[in-house]
Coordinates of C-alpha atoms and ligand atoms in Angstrom, one line a residue:
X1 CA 0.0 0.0 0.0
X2 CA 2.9 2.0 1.2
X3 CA 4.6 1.6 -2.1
X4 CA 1.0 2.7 -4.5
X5 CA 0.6 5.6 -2.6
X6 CA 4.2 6.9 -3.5
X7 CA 3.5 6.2 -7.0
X8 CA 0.7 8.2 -6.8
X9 CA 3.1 11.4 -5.6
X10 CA 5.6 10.8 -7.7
X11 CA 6.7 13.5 -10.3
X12 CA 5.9 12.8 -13.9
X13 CA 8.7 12.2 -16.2
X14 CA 9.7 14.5 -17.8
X15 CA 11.2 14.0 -21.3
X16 CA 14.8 15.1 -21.7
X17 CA 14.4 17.3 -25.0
X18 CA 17.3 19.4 -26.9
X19 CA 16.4 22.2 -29.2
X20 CA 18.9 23.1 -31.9
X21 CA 19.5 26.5 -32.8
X22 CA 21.3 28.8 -35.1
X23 CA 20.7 32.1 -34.1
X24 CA 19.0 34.5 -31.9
X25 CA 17.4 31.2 -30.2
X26 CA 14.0 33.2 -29.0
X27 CA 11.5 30.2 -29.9
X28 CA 14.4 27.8 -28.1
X29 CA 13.8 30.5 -25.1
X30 CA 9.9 30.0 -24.9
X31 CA 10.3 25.9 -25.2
X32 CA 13.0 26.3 -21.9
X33 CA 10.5 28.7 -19.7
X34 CA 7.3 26.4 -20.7
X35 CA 9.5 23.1 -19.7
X36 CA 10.2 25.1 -16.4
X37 CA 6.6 24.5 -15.6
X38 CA 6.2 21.1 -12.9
X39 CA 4.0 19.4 -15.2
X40 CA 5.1 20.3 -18.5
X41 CA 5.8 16.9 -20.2
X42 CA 9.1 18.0 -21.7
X43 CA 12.9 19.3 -19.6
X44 CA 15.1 20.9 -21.8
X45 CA 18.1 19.7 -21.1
X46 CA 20.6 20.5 -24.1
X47 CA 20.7 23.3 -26.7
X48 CA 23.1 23.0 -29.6
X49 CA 24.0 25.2 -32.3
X50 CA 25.7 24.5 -35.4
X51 CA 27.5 27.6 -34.9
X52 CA 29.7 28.8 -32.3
X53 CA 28.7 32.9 -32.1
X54 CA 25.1 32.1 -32.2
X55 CA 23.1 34.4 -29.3
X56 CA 20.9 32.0 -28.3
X57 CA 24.3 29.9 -26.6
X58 CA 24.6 32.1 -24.3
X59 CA 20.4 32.9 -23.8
X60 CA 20.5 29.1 -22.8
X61 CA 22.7 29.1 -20.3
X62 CA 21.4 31.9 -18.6
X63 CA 18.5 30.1 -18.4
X64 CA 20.5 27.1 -16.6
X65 CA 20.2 24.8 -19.9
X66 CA 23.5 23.5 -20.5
X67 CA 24.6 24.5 -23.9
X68 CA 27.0 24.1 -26.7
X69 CA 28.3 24.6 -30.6
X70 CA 28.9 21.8 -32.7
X71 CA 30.8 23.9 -35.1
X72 CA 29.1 22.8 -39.0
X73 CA 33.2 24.5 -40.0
X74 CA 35.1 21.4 -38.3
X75 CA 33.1 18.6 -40.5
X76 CA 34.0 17.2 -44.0
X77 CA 30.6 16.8 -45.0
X78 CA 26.8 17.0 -43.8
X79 CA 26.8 13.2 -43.0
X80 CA 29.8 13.7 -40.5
X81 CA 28.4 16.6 -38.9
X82 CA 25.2 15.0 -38.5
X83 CA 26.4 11.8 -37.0
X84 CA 28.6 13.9 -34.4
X85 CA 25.1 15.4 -33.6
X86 CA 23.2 12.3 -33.3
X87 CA 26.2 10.9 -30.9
X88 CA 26.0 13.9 -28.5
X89 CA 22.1 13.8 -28.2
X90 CA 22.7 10.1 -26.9
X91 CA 25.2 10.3 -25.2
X92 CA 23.4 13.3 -23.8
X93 CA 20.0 10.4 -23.6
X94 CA 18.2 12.7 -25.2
X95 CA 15.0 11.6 -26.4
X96 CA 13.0 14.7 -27.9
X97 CA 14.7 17.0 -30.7
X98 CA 13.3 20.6 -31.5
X99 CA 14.6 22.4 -34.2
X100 CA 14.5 25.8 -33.1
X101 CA 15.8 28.0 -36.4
X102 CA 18.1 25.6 -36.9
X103 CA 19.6 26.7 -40.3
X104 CA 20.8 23.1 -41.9
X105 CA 18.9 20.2 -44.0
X106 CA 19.5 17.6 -41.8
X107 CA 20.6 14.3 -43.5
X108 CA 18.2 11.8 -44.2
X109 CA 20.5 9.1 -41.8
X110 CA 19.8 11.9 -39.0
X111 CA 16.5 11.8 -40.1
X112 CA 15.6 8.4 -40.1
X113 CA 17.3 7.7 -36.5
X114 CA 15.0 10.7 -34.9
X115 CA 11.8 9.7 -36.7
X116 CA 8.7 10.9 -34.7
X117 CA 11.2 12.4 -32.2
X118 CA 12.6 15.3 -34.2
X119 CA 9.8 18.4 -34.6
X120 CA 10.7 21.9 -36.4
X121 CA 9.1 25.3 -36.3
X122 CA 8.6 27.0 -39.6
X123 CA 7.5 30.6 -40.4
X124 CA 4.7 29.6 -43.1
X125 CA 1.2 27.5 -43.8
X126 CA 3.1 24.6 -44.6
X127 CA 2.3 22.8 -47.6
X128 CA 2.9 26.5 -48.4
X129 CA 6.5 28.6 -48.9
X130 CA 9.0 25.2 -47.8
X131 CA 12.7 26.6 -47.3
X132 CA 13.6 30.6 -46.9
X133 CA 11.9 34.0 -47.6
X134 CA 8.6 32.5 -46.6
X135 CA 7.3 36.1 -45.6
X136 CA 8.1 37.6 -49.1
X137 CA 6.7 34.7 -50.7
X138 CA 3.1 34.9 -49.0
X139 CA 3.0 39.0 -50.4
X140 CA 4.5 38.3 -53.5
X141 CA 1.4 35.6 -54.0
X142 CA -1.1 38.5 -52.9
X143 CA -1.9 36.2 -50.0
X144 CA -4.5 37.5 -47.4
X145 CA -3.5 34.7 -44.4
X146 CA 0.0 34.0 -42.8
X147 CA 1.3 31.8 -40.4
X148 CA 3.1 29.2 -38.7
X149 CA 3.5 25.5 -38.3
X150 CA 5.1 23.4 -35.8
X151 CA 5.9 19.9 -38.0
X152 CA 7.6 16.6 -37.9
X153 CA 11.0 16.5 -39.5
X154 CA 11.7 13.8 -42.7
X155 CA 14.3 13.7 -45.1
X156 CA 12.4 16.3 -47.1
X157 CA 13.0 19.6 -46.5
X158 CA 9.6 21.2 -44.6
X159 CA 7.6 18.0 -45.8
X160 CA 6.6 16.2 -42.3
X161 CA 3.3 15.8 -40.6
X162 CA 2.0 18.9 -39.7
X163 CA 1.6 19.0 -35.8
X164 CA -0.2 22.8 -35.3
X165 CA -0.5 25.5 -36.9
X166 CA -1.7 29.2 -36.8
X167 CA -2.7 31.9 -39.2
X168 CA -2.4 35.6 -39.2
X169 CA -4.2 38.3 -41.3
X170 CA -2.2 39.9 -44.0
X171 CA -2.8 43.6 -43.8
X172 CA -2.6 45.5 -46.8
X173 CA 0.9 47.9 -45.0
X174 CA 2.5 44.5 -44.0
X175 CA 6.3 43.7 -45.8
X176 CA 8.2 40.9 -45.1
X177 CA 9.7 42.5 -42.0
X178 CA 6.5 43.4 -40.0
X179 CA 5.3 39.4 -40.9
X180 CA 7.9 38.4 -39.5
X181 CA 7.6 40.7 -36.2
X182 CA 3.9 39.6 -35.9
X183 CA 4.5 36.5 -36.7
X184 CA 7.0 35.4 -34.2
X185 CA 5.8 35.4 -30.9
X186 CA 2.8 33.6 -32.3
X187 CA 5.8 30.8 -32.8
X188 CA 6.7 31.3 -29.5
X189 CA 3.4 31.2 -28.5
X190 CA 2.4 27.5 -30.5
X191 CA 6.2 25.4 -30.1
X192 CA 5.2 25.1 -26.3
X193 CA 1.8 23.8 -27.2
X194 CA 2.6 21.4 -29.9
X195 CA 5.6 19.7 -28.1
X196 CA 3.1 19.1 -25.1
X197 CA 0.7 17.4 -27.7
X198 CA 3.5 15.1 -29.2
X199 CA 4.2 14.0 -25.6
X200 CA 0.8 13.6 -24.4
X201 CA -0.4 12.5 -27.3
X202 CA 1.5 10.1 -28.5
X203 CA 2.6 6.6 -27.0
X204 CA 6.4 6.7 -25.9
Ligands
GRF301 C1 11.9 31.6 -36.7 O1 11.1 32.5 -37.4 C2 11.7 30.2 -37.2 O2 10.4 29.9 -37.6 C3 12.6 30.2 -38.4 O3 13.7 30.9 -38.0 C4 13.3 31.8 -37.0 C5 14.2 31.5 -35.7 O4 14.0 32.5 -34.7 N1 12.9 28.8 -38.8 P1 14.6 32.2 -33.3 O5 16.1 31.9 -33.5 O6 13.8 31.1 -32.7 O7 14.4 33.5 -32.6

């Protein structure tokens, strides 16, 4: 009896997670404060970038997340860089992989080893505007709805079950620029949400 009621006080388990990053790192910023929550399903417990002067490094750390560069420059080809990824996340015992602005096609090896397990955030209605300039692209096709969507990664670039997603109004003063400011603390907003619906949602 002694032993059931424990169980029933015990913390859930929390997924260790990493989010990968290139940059600025703001979306990684929003997944660490929501893990910080006692029963968020995820702990973010590793933040890599593929390159060493990224901001979001040192945003990490201040946040208590241990973090580091696995520097893209210091690899012969994506495949070797990739598989020096893969090894630190297990080693690591990572089990959850965000792509947080992570600016690199990840190899479909990487891929493969992470399917299910490797989500990515991308600035557009995906099937709409895969890859870069997905801001420009929505005004240039005199679109009148925006968005986000949080998606399972595959071997093809921006191609993976959609997970969530959320539109914005175009207005008719918006540029690329002011999309983009709009835009991203909806990200911020939807990362949280989505990874908590992979790891409730699915069996693990
Ligand atoms: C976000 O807009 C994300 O959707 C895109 O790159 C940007 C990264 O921003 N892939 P941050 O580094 O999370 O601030």
């Amino acid at each position: 009896m002694k032993e059931l009621g424990s169980l029933g006080n015990s913390p859930m388990r929390k997924v260790p997670t990493a989010v990968l990053i290139s940059g600025r790192g703001s979306n990684m910023v929003s997944l660490v404060k929501a893990s910080l929550h006692k029963d968020y399903p995820a702990n973010i417990s590793l933040v890599i970038s593929n390159i060493p002067t990224a901001p979001g490094i040192a945003k990490a750390r201040e946040l208590g997340v241990m973090a580091m560069a696995i520097n893209y420059k210091d690899f012969k080809n994506r495949l070797s860089f990739d598989m020096a990824l893969d090894s630190v996340l297990r080693t690591a015992q990572i089990e959850m992989v965000c792509c947080a602005g992570f600016m690199r096609i990840l190899t479909p090896e990487f891929t493969s080893k992470w399917q299910g397990k490797l989500l990515n955030i991308h600035p557009s209605l995906l099937p709409k505007y895969k890859g870069l300039n997905t801001h420009q692209k929505a005004l240039d096709a005199g679109d009148k709805e925006h968005g986000c969507t949080v998606h399972y990664v595959t071997s093809e670039l921006d191609s993976g079950e959609v997970i969530l997603q959320r539109k914005i109004s175009i207005l008719n003063t918006d540029t690329a620029e002011s999309l983009a400011d709009r835009l991203l603390p909806i990200e911020q907003t939807i990362y949280p949400i989505a990874l908590k619906k992979v790891l409730t949602e699915t069996s693990r």
